[in-house]
GROMACS .gro file of C-alpha atoms in nm:
model
  454
    1MET     CA    1 -16.529  -1.307  -9.419
    2ASN     CA    2 -16.265  -1.575  -9.362
    3LYS     CA    3 -15.987  -1.394  -9.176
    4SER     CA    4 -15.722  -1.633  -9.310
    5ASN     CA    5 -15.794  -1.507  -9.662
    6GLN     CA    6 -15.741  -1.138  -9.594
    7ILE     CA    7 -15.474  -0.903  -9.461
    8ASP     CA    8 -15.532  -0.616  -9.219
    9MET     CA    9 -15.362  -0.342  -9.419
   10LEU     CA   10 -15.476  -0.058  -9.194
   11ASN     CA   11 -15.305  -0.154  -8.867
   12GLY     CA   12 -14.971  -0.287  -8.745
   13PRO     CA   13 -14.627  -0.327  -8.911
   14LEU     CA   14 -14.626  -0.314  -9.291
   15MET     CA   15 -14.311  -0.495  -9.407
   16GLY     CA   16 -14.425  -0.850  -9.328
   17LYS     CA   17 -14.774  -0.790  -9.464
   18LEU     CA   18 -14.644  -0.646  -9.790
   19VAL     CA   19 -14.418  -0.949  -9.838
   20ARG     CA   20 -14.706  -1.182  -9.746
   21PHE     CA   21 -14.917  -1.015 -10.015
   22ALA     CA   22 -14.642  -0.996 -10.278
   23ILE     CA   23 -14.499  -1.349 -10.267
   24PRO     CA   24 -14.822  -1.533 -10.361
   25PHE     CA   25 -14.895  -1.263 -10.620
   26ALA     CA   26 -14.554  -1.307 -10.783
   27ALA     CA   27 -14.597  -1.685 -10.776
   28SER     CA   28 -14.942  -1.650 -10.937
   29SER     CA   29 -14.805  -1.430 -11.215
   30ILE     CA   30 -14.521  -1.673 -11.276
   31LEU     CA   31 -14.765  -1.962 -11.296
   32GLN     CA   32 -14.980  -1.771 -11.547
   33GLN     CA   33 -14.670  -1.709 -11.757
   34LEU     CA   34 -14.575  -2.074 -11.719
   35PHE     CA   35 -14.878  -2.158 -11.933
   36ASN     CA   36 -14.689  -1.996 -12.220
   37SER     CA   37 -14.346  -2.110 -12.095
   38VAL     CA   38 -14.452  -2.473 -12.084
   39ASP     CA   39 -14.598  -2.432 -12.434
   40ILE     CA   40 -14.262  -2.301 -12.555
   41ALA     CA   41 -14.057  -2.564 -12.371
   42VAL     CA   42 -14.268  -2.854 -12.497
   43VAL     CA   43 -14.273  -2.750 -12.863
   44GLY     CA   44 -13.906  -2.645 -12.845
   45ASN     CA   45 -13.798  -2.983 -12.713
   46PHE     CA   46 -14.052  -3.218 -12.872
   47ALA     CA   47 -14.149  -3.041 -13.196
   48SER     CA   48 -13.912  -2.793 -13.367
   49SER     CA   49 -13.749  -2.450 -13.344
   50HIS     CA   50 -14.003  -2.324 -13.596
   51ALA     CA   51 -14.288  -2.441 -13.372
   52LEU     CA   52 -14.115  -2.264 -13.083
   53ALA     CA   53 -14.096  -1.946 -13.292
   54ALA     CA   54 -14.464  -1.976 -13.385
   55VAL     CA   55 -14.568  -1.987 -13.020
   56GLY     CA   56 -14.316  -1.724 -12.911
   57ALA     CA   57 -14.410  -1.475 -13.182
   58ASN     CA   58 -14.757  -1.451 -13.028
   59GLY     CA   59 -14.647  -1.312 -12.691
   60PRO     CA   60 -14.669  -0.941 -12.783
   61VAL     CA   61 -14.991  -0.996 -12.983
   62ILE     CA   62 -15.166  -1.170 -12.695
   63ALA     CA   63 -15.047  -0.896 -12.461
   64LEU     CA   64 -15.180  -0.632 -12.701
   65LEU     CA   65 -15.524  -0.791 -12.712
   66LEU     CA   66 -15.555  -0.874 -12.342
   67ASN     CA   67 -15.371  -0.602 -12.153
   68PHE     CA   68 -15.625  -0.326 -12.210
   69PHE     CA   69 -15.893  -0.518 -12.023
   70ILE     CA   70 -15.654  -0.652 -11.762
   71GLY     CA   71 -15.555  -0.290 -11.697
   72ILE     CA   72 -15.920  -0.207 -11.636
   73SER     CA   73 -15.928  -0.478 -11.369
   74LEU     CA   74 -15.684  -0.260 -11.175
   75GLY     CA   75 -15.975  -0.020 -11.129
   76THR     CA   76 -16.162  -0.300 -10.953
   77ASN     CA   77 -15.870  -0.351 -10.716
   78VAL     CA   78 -15.835   0.019 -10.630
   79ILE     CA   79 -16.205   0.097 -10.586
   80ILE     CA   80 -16.279  -0.203 -10.366
   81ALA     CA   81 -15.964  -0.132 -10.161
   82ASN     CA   82 -16.084   0.228 -10.110
   83HIS     CA   83 -16.426   0.101 -10.001
   84ILE     CA   84 -16.264  -0.136  -9.752
   85GLY     CA   85 -16.070   0.153  -9.601
   86GLN     CA   86 -16.392   0.352  -9.580
   87LYS     CA   87 -16.585   0.048  -9.444
   88ASN     CA   88 -16.838   0.089  -9.725
   89GLU     CA   89 -16.992  -0.259  -9.768
   90GLU     CA   90 -17.255  -0.147 -10.018
   91GLY     CA   91 -16.981   0.004 -10.236
   92ILE     CA   92 -16.789  -0.325 -10.224
   93ARG     CA   93 -17.101  -0.524 -10.318
   94GLU     CA   94 -17.176  -0.300 -10.617
   95ALA     CA   95 -16.813  -0.305 -10.736
   96VAL     CA   96 -16.799  -0.686 -10.722
   97SER     CA   97 -17.115  -0.716 -10.932
   98THR     CA   98 -17.009  -0.448 -11.180
   99SER     CA   99 -16.662  -0.597 -11.224
  100SER     CA  100 -16.810  -0.937 -11.302
  101VAL     CA  101 -17.030  -0.789 -11.575
  102ILE     CA  102 -16.731  -0.606 -11.726
  103ALA     CA  103 -16.526  -0.927 -11.731
  104LEU     CA  104 -16.798  -1.129 -11.901
  105VAL     CA  105 -16.889  -0.874 -12.169
  106ALA     CA  106 -16.528  -0.771 -12.241
  107GLY     CA  107 -16.418  -1.134 -12.261
  108PHE     CA  108 -16.660  -1.226 -12.540
  109LEU     CA  109 -16.593  -0.898 -12.723
  110LEU     CA  110 -16.219  -0.964 -12.711
  111MET     CA  111 -16.265  -1.319 -12.836
  112ILE     CA  112 -16.465  -1.208 -13.141
  113VAL     CA  113 -16.235  -0.917 -13.232
  114GLY     CA  114 -15.922  -1.121 -13.166
  115LEU     CA  115 -16.028  -1.405 -13.394
  116LEU     CA  116 -16.091  -1.155 -13.676
  117VAL     CA  117 -15.760  -0.968 -13.645
  118ALA     CA  118 -15.527  -1.258 -13.554
  119SER     CA  119 -15.385  -1.322 -13.901
  120PRO     CA  120 -15.359  -0.954 -14.013
  121LEU     CA  121 -15.178  -0.862 -13.689
  122LEU     CA  122 -14.919  -1.136 -13.727
  123LYS     CA  123 -14.859  -1.037 -14.090
  124LEU     CA  124 -14.827  -0.672 -13.990
  125MET     CA  125 -14.555  -0.774 -13.743
  126ASN     CA  126 -14.348  -0.932 -14.022
  127THR     CA  127 -14.385  -1.276 -13.867
  128PRO     CA  128 -14.155  -1.505 -14.071
  129ALA     CA  129 -14.349  -1.674 -14.352
  130ASP     CA  130 -14.231  -2.019 -14.248
  131VAL     CA  131 -14.403  -1.988 -13.907
  132LEU     CA  132 -14.701  -1.764 -13.994
  133ASP     CA  133 -14.963  -2.037 -14.039
  134GLN     CA  134 -14.872  -2.211 -13.713
  135ALA     CA  135 -14.858  -1.880 -13.525
  136THR     CA  136 -15.206  -1.787 -13.651
  137LEU     CA  137 -15.346  -2.125 -13.548
  138TYR     CA  138 -15.200  -2.094 -13.198
  139LEU     CA  139 -15.334  -1.741 -13.151
  140ARG     CA  140 -15.687  -1.826 -13.264
  141ILE     CA  141 -15.715  -2.126 -13.034
  142VAL     CA  142 -15.583  -1.931 -12.733
  143LEU     CA  143 -15.824  -1.643 -12.803
  144LEU     CA  144 -16.117  -1.882 -12.770
  145GLY     CA  145 -16.032  -1.869 -12.401
  146ALA     CA  146 -16.037  -1.487 -12.378
  147PRO     CA  147 -16.359  -1.480 -12.168
  148ALA     CA  148 -16.202  -1.722 -11.920
  149ILE     CA  149 -15.881  -1.518 -11.898
  150LEU     CA  150 -16.068  -1.197 -11.812
  151ILE     CA  151 -16.306  -1.367 -11.570
  152TYR     CA  152 -16.009  -1.506 -11.380
  153ASN     CA  153 -15.820  -1.173 -11.376
  154PHE     CA  154 -16.117  -0.966 -11.259
  155GLY     CA  155 -16.201  -1.230 -10.999
  156ALA     CA  156 -15.842  -1.230 -10.875
  157ALA     CA  157 -15.853  -0.847 -10.853
  158ILE     CA  158 -16.159  -0.873 -10.628
  159LEU     CA  159 -15.982  -1.115 -10.395
  160ARG     CA  160 -15.658  -0.913 -10.394
  161SER     CA  161 -15.840  -0.598 -10.286
  162LYS     CA  162 -15.878  -0.753  -9.940
  163GLY     CA  163 -15.531  -0.905  -9.936
  164ASP     CA  164 -15.619  -1.253 -10.060
  165THR     CA  165 -15.336  -1.349 -10.296
  166LYS     CA  166 -15.319  -1.711 -10.181
  167ARG     CA  167 -15.632  -1.854 -10.341
  168PRO     CA  168 -15.554  -1.711 -10.687
  169LEU     CA  169 -15.216  -1.885 -10.649
  170TYR     CA  170 -15.377  -2.218 -10.558
  171ILE     CA  171 -15.607  -2.189 -10.859
  172LEU     CA  172 -15.314  -2.137 -11.093
  173ILE     CA  173 -15.122  -2.427 -10.942
  174ILE     CA  174 -15.412  -2.655 -11.035
  175ALA     CA  175 -15.448  -2.501 -11.381
  176GLY     CA  176 -15.070  -2.507 -11.437
  177ILE     CA  177 -15.042  -2.877 -11.356
  178LEU     CA  178 -15.333  -2.949 -11.590
  179ASN     CA  179 -15.172  -2.738 -11.864
  180THR     CA  180 -14.843  -2.926 -11.838
  181ILE     CA  181 -15.006  -3.268 -11.846
  182LEU     CA  182 -15.224  -3.178 -12.145
  183ASN     CA  183 -14.924  -3.027 -12.327
  184LEU     CA  184 -14.722  -3.344 -12.294
  185ILE     CA  185 -15.011  -3.569 -12.396
  186LEU     CA  186 -15.125  -3.363 -12.694
  187VAL     CA  187 -14.775  -3.292 -12.830
  188ILE     CA  188 -14.587  -3.615 -12.756
  189VAL     CA  189 -14.867  -3.871 -12.781
  190PHE     CA  190 -15.095  -3.711 -13.041
  191ASN     CA  191 -14.828  -3.510 -13.232
  192MET     CA  192 -15.047  -3.197 -13.229
  193ALA     CA  193 -14.746  -2.961 -13.184
  194VAL     CA  194 -14.860  -2.595 -13.188
  195ALA     CA  195 -15.231  -2.679 -13.184
  196GLY     CA  196 -15.180  -2.912 -12.890
  197VAL     CA  197 -15.016  -2.655 -12.663
  198ALA     CA  198 -15.281  -2.398 -12.759
  199VAL     CA  199 -15.566  -2.633 -12.670
  200ALA     CA  200 -15.396  -2.717 -12.338
  201THR     CA  201 -15.364  -2.348 -12.248
  202THR     CA  202 -15.726  -2.272 -12.338
  203VAL     CA  203 -15.865  -2.562 -12.137
  204SER     CA  204 -15.652  -2.459 -11.838
  205ASN     CA  205 -15.777  -2.100 -11.860
  206PHE     CA  206 -16.140  -2.216 -11.845
  207VAL     CA  207 -16.061  -2.432 -11.543
  208SER     CA  208 -15.904  -2.137 -11.357
  209ALA     CA  209 -16.203  -1.915 -11.444
  210GLY     CA  210 -16.450  -2.179 -11.324
  211ILE     CA  211 -16.274  -2.220 -10.990
  212ILE     CA  212 -16.255  -1.848 -10.915
  213VAL     CA  213 -16.626  -1.802 -10.995
  214TRP     CA  214 -16.701  -2.095 -10.764
  215ILE     CA  215 -16.500  -1.925 -10.486
  216LEU     CA  216 -16.665  -1.585 -10.530
  217THR     CA  217 -17.016  -1.732 -10.522
  218ARG     CA  218 -16.932  -1.883 -10.183
  219GLU     CA  219 -16.772  -1.575 -10.026
  220GLU     CA  220 -16.936  -1.416  -9.725
  221GLY     CA  221 -17.052  -1.058  -9.684
  222PRO     CA  222 -17.015  -0.795  -9.958
  223PHE     CA  223 -16.757  -0.998 -10.154
  224LYS     CA  224 -17.012  -1.269 -10.244
  225LEU     CA  225 -17.090  -1.286 -10.616
  226LYS     CA  226 -17.462  -1.335 -10.683
  227ILE     CA  227 -17.482  -1.453 -11.041
  228LYS     CA  228 -17.860  -1.426 -11.075
  229GLY     CA  229 -17.864  -1.069 -10.950
  230MET     CA  230 -17.544  -0.967 -11.128
  231LYS     CA  231 -17.565  -0.623 -11.289
  232SER     CA  232 -17.360  -0.312 -11.357
  233TYR     CA  233 -17.400  -0.013 -11.123
  234SER     CA  234 -17.334   0.321 -11.289
  235ARG     CA  235 -17.155   0.469 -10.986
  236SER     CA  236 -16.918   0.172 -10.956
  237LEU     CA  237 -16.870   0.149 -11.332
  238SER     CA  238 -16.770   0.516 -11.347
  239ARG     CA  239 -16.517   0.484 -11.065
  240ILE     CA  240 -16.369   0.158 -11.196
  241LEU     CA  241 -16.327   0.302 -11.545
  242ASN     CA  242 -16.185   0.629 -11.407
  243VAL     CA  243 -15.893   0.434 -11.266
  244GLY     CA  244 -15.895   0.136 -11.502
  245LEU     CA  245 -15.922   0.300 -11.844
  246PRO     CA  246 -15.596   0.500 -11.821
  247ALA     CA  247 -15.421   0.187 -11.691
  248GLY     CA  248 -15.581  -0.015 -11.971
  249PHE     CA  249 -15.473   0.229 -12.242
  250GLN     CA  250 -15.125   0.236 -12.089
  251ASN     CA  251 -15.106  -0.143 -12.101
  252MET     CA  252 -15.239  -0.152 -12.457
  253LEU     CA  253 -15.000   0.112 -12.589
  254PHE     CA  254 -14.720  -0.050 -12.393
  255ALA     CA  255 -14.802  -0.373 -12.575
  256ILE     CA  256 -14.814  -0.187 -12.909
  257SER     CA  257 -14.460  -0.062 -12.852
  258ASN     CA  258 -14.354  -0.420 -12.782
  259VAL     CA  259 -14.525  -0.528 -13.104
  260PHE     CA  260 -14.300  -0.281 -13.289
  261VAL     CA  261 -13.998  -0.423 -13.109
  262GLN     CA  262 -14.110  -0.780 -13.189
  263SER     CA  263 -14.155  -0.679 -13.552
  264ALA     CA  264 -13.797  -0.551 -13.558
  265ILE     CA  265 -13.677  -0.874 -13.394
  266ASN     CA  266 -13.869  -1.076 -13.653
  267SER     CA  267 -13.652  -0.922 -13.924
  268TYR     CA  268 -13.355  -1.116 -13.782
  269GLY     CA  269 -13.523  -1.447 -13.872
  270ALA     CA  270 -13.694  -1.742 -13.706
  271LEU     CA  271 -13.397  -1.838 -13.485
  272ALA     CA  272 -13.376  -1.487 -13.338
  273VAL     CA  273 -13.751  -1.497 -13.276
  274ALA     CA  274 -13.716  -1.833 -13.103
  275GLY     CA  275 -13.424  -1.717 -12.886
  276ASN     CA  276 -13.600  -1.401 -12.778
  277ALA     CA  277 -13.919  -1.594 -12.706
  278ALA     CA  278 -13.729  -1.827 -12.474
  279ALA     CA  279 -13.538  -1.546 -12.297
  280LEU     CA  280 -13.855  -1.341 -12.263
  281ASN     CA  281 -13.990  -1.599 -12.021
  282TYR     CA  282 -13.714  -1.513 -11.772
  283GLU     CA  283 -13.770  -1.143 -11.836
  284PHE     CA  284 -14.135  -1.189 -11.747
  285PHE     CA  285 -14.040  -1.376 -11.430
  286SER     CA  286 -13.815  -1.087 -11.325
  287TYR     CA  287 -14.090  -0.838 -11.403
  288PHE     CA  288 -14.340  -1.035 -11.196
  289PHE     CA  289 -14.142  -0.956 -10.882
  290VAL     CA  290 -14.183  -0.589 -10.976
  291SER     CA  291 -14.554  -0.629 -11.050
  292ALA     CA  292 -14.607  -0.816 -10.721
  293PHE     CA  293 -14.491  -0.517 -10.517
  294ASP     CA  294 -14.668  -0.299 -10.773
  295ALA     CA  295 -14.996  -0.471 -10.684
  296ALA     CA  296 -14.913  -0.457 -10.313
  297ALA     CA  297 -14.852  -0.083 -10.341
  298VAL     CA  298 -15.181  -0.004 -10.516
  299THR     CA  299 -15.385  -0.222 -10.278
  300PHE     CA  300 -15.223  -0.113  -9.951
  301VAL     CA  301 -15.220   0.253 -10.055
  302GLY     CA  302 -15.580   0.222 -10.177
  303GLN     CA  303 -15.701   0.095  -9.839
  304ASN     CA  304 -15.493   0.331  -9.627
  305TYR     CA  305 -15.572   0.633  -9.841
  306GLY     CA  306 -15.941   0.548  -9.815
  307ALA     CA  307 -15.895   0.538  -9.435
  308GLY     CA  308 -15.703   0.868  -9.435
  309LYS     CA  309 -15.375   0.713  -9.309
  310VAL     CA  310 -15.116   0.924  -9.489
  311ASP     CA  311 -14.803   0.807  -9.304
  312ARG     CA  312 -14.877   0.443  -9.388
  313CYS     CA  313 -14.913   0.537  -9.757
  314LYS     CA  314 -14.564   0.691  -9.750
  315THR     CA  315 -14.420   0.382  -9.580
  316VAL     CA  316 -14.579   0.151  -9.836
  317PHE     CA  317 -14.410   0.345 -10.118
  318LYS     CA  318 -14.065   0.322  -9.957
  319ILE     CA  319 -14.086  -0.049  -9.874
  320CYS     CA  320 -14.229  -0.155 -10.211
  321MET     CA  321 -13.974   0.048 -10.407
  322THR     CA  322 -13.679  -0.092 -10.210
  323LEU     CA  323 -13.786  -0.456 -10.215
  324SER     CA  324 -13.890  -0.459 -10.581
  325VAL     CA  325 -13.554  -0.316 -10.696
  326ILE     CA  326 -13.353  -0.563 -10.485
  327VAL     CA  327 -13.548  -0.876 -10.572
  328SER     CA  328 -13.592  -0.816 -10.947
  329SER     CA  329 -13.229  -0.708 -10.997
  330LEU     CA  330 -13.095  -1.006 -10.805
  331PHE     CA  331 -13.314  -1.251 -10.998
  332SER     CA  332 -13.212  -1.102 -11.334
  333ALA     CA  333 -12.842  -1.121 -11.245
  334ILE     CA  334 -12.869  -1.487 -11.141
  335ILE     CA  335 -13.046  -1.575 -11.467
  336LEU     CA  336 -12.777  -1.406 -11.679
  337LEU     CA  337 -12.495  -1.576 -11.486
  338ASN     CA  338 -12.661  -1.910 -11.568
  339GLY     CA  339 -12.776  -1.803 -11.914
  340LYS     CA  340 -12.687  -2.112 -12.117
  341ALA     CA  341 -12.837  -2.352 -11.865
  342CYS     CA  342 -13.156  -2.144 -11.846
  343MET     CA  343 -13.190  -2.132 -12.224
  344ARG     CA  344 -13.142  -2.509 -12.255
  345VAL     CA  345 -13.471  -2.553 -12.071
  346PHE     CA  346 -13.637  -2.436 -12.393
  347THR     CA  347 -13.402  -2.543 -12.673
  348SER     CA  348 -13.079  -2.723 -12.758
  349ASP     CA  349 -13.015  -2.517 -13.073
  350PRO     CA  350 -12.689  -2.321 -13.013
  351GLN     CA  351 -12.794  -2.030 -13.237
  352VAL     CA  352 -13.126  -1.994 -13.056
  353ILE     CA  353 -12.942  -2.003 -12.722
  354SER     CA  354 -12.703  -1.731 -12.841
  355PHE     CA  355 -12.988  -1.500 -12.942
  356GLY     CA  356 -13.160  -1.563 -12.609
  357ILE     CA  357 -12.853  -1.475 -12.403
  358GLU     CA  358 -12.824  -1.150 -12.599
  359ARG     CA  359 -13.169  -1.051 -12.475
  360LEU     CA  360 -13.081  -1.147 -12.117
  361LYS     CA  361 -12.773  -0.924 -12.135
  362TYR     CA  362 -12.919  -0.614 -12.301
  363ALA     CA  363 -13.273  -0.608 -12.157
  364THR     CA  364 -13.356  -0.852 -11.877
  365LEU     CA  365 -13.055  -0.764 -11.659
  366TRP     CA  366 -13.181  -0.407 -11.617
  367MET     CA  367 -13.536  -0.488 -11.508
  368GLY     CA  368 -13.483  -0.321 -11.169
  369LEU     CA  369 -13.493   0.016 -11.346
  370ALA     CA  370 -13.863  -0.039 -11.424
  371CYS     CA  371 -13.948  -0.034 -11.051
  372SER     CA  372 -13.912   0.344 -11.048
  373TYR     CA  373 -14.219   0.414 -11.260
  374GLU     CA  374 -14.416   0.099 -11.172
  375ILE     CA  375 -14.422   0.152 -10.793
  376ALA     CA  376 -14.463   0.530 -10.812
  377GLY     CA  377 -14.744   0.494 -11.065
  378SER     CA  378 -14.924   0.234 -10.855
  379CYS     CA  379 -14.916   0.453 -10.546
  380MET     CA  380 -15.066   0.736 -10.752
  381ARG     CA  381 -15.345   0.503 -10.867
  382GLY     CA  382 -15.406   0.408 -10.506
  383PHE     CA  383 -15.483   0.777 -10.446
  384GLY     CA  384 -15.721   0.769 -10.745
  385TYR     CA  385 -15.482   0.947 -10.987
  386SER     CA  386 -15.452   0.710 -11.281
  387LEU     CA  387 -15.425   0.940 -11.583
  388GLN     CA  388 -15.090   1.106 -11.501
  389PRO     CA  389 -14.878   0.790 -11.467
  390ALA     CA  390 -15.048   0.645 -11.775
  391ILE     CA  391 -14.961   0.945 -11.994
  392LEU     CA  392 -14.602   0.963 -11.871
  393THR     CA  393 -14.549   0.589 -11.911
  394ILE     CA  394 -14.696   0.593 -12.261
  395PHE     CA  395 -14.458   0.871 -12.363
  396GLY     CA  396 -14.152   0.742 -12.182
  397THR     CA  397 -14.176   0.379 -12.288
  398CYS     CA  398 -14.399   0.349 -12.594
  399VAL     CA  399 -14.299   0.660 -12.788
  400LEU     CA  400 -13.930   0.630 -12.708
  401ARG     CA  401 -13.914   0.265 -12.812
  402ILE     CA  402 -14.076   0.338 -13.148
  403VAL     CA  403 -13.838   0.632 -13.202
  404TRP     CA  404 -13.547   0.406 -13.109
  405ILE     CA  405 -13.650   0.142 -13.365
  406TYR     CA  406 -13.680   0.386 -13.654
  407ALA     CA  407 -13.418   0.649 -13.563
  408VAL     CA  408 -13.145   0.474 -13.365
  409SER     CA  409 -13.147   0.112 -13.488
  410PRO     CA  410 -13.085   0.197 -13.857
  411ILE     CA  411 -12.763   0.382 -13.769
  412TRP     CA  412 -12.665   0.146 -13.485
  413PRO     CA  413 -12.764  -0.199 -13.614
  414GLY     CA  414 -12.759  -0.524 -13.419
  415LEU     CA  415 -13.008  -0.714 -13.205
  416GLY     CA  416 -12.840  -0.614 -12.878
  417HIS     CA  417 -12.847  -0.246 -12.969
  418LEU     CA  418 -13.216  -0.277 -13.061
  419LEU     CA  419 -13.292  -0.427 -12.718
  420LEU     CA  420 -13.124  -0.133 -12.542
  421ALA     CA  421 -13.451   0.048 -12.610
  422TYR     CA  422 -13.583  -0.122 -12.296
  423PRO     CA  423 -13.339   0.003 -12.027
  424VAL     CA  424 -13.317   0.348 -12.186
  425SER     CA  425 -13.696   0.383 -12.181
  426TRP     CA  426 -13.713   0.258 -11.821
  427ILE     CA  427 -13.468   0.528 -11.708
  428LEU     CA  428 -13.654   0.811 -11.882
  429THR     CA  429 -13.999   0.696 -11.769
  430GLY     CA  430 -13.885   0.640 -11.413
  431ALA     CA  431 -13.748   0.992 -11.381
  432MET     CA  432 -14.072   1.147 -11.505
  433VAL     CA  433 -14.311   0.935 -11.297
  434LEU     CA  434 -14.109   0.982 -10.976
  435VAL     CA  435 -14.135   1.360 -11.015
  436ALA     CA  436 -14.509   1.326 -11.083
  437TYR     CA  437 -14.549   1.108 -10.773
  438ARG     CA  438 -14.381   1.366 -10.553
  439VAL     CA  439 -14.612   1.642 -10.679
  440THR     CA  440 -14.930   1.432 -10.680
  441SER     CA  441 -14.875   1.275 -10.338
  442LYS     CA  442 -14.851   1.617 -10.175
  443LYS     CA  443 -15.182   1.718 -10.333
  444ALA     CA  444 -15.348   1.386 -10.245
  445PHE     CA  445 -15.236   1.399  -9.881
  446VAL     CA  446 -15.374   1.751  -9.844
  447LEU     CA  447 -15.710   1.636  -9.982
  448VAL     CA  448 -15.735   1.336  -9.749
  449SER     CA  449 -15.638   1.553  -9.453
  450ASP     CA  450 -15.927   1.783  -9.548
  451GLY     CA  451 -16.162   1.481  -9.563
  452SER     CA  452 -16.207   1.499  -9.941
  453SER     CA  453 -16.060   1.164 -10.055
  454SER     CA  454 -16.396   0.988 -10.086
   0.00000   0.00000   0.00000
């Protein structure tokens, strides 16, 4: 294997290696989000606020449809990382093949189901009537690229398991540049508006999928993808799903709760939808710093737990928790302090800007609170315990947000008060998952000391 494309997670100081892993990962996530951000910016500046709302209203729906399978890809990351720690090359080879089959099958299944439910889902969310048709068109075109999205994400999970976060970043730089160019051409030159940005995103997703498959087929050793001999191995499938399914259900239910929130936001009208869609881009960027150390935690813990190195697992938890809180909180504060300028990237409408700043103030600013359950949950998954953090996160975030919408919002109206559901749910979930981590880690460390982790 090319040593420049992997990180030795089992030996030496951890701080620098965790940062080296996390920075390209965060940049990759931001670039993926920029596909949608560029869509929003182009239609917001060169089409209309209604076109902006049509694109923005799809964020929670796309997350709902995709996040279950992207959560399963976490199982790929954990299992391969464990095998690396155990120096089990056959296990790595089987996991790579099995993950590729999952991505391909799930991608086409998601495309078919998504195309069928696109319009009913948007109607169920109370999407404003004056943007519904455009929103449905955008969603259906983007879902044609569902196979490509999953192929890229599972492929990136394979590379990340050995510390390679740079090449997924390079892929997304290429795809992001292509997406921006196509957006400008299709919207400004051909006046395709919502359809244009959707086509640009879909084409870019297929390009990123094609490149990552090309890379994997040229890897050396157990990481090489052999397309002709690609098949699913029951042992690998079972282990991937054992970790990935709880994470997938967590992501899906998490997205469902956000669909409820989006539905409540939709009741404030198209301008509120547009403002929240613009502000949500910055909220995603802040979260990506959390998810970068989240991914670092699960991968580093996965390898070191597989190798039986308990002290390094504890150190990974402390470093990732500290850095994720600092970086995400600082980024969110800077965005809020420059709120109007940040919102003008997407729109010049003063009402839309006002709604966007409200979201930055009541939700985005407090993103650092989410680190508590994200990092603790990822470390637990690195040990192979995926169900506990999933259940606690589903209860603490999903259930509470739905209760907040129907019990608190009616007696405490206002968009800002509605958005407080986010920081309140982060506090509750964080407290529960941190307690679970403390209990689970003690049990996991005893097992690995007894030689039972494999």
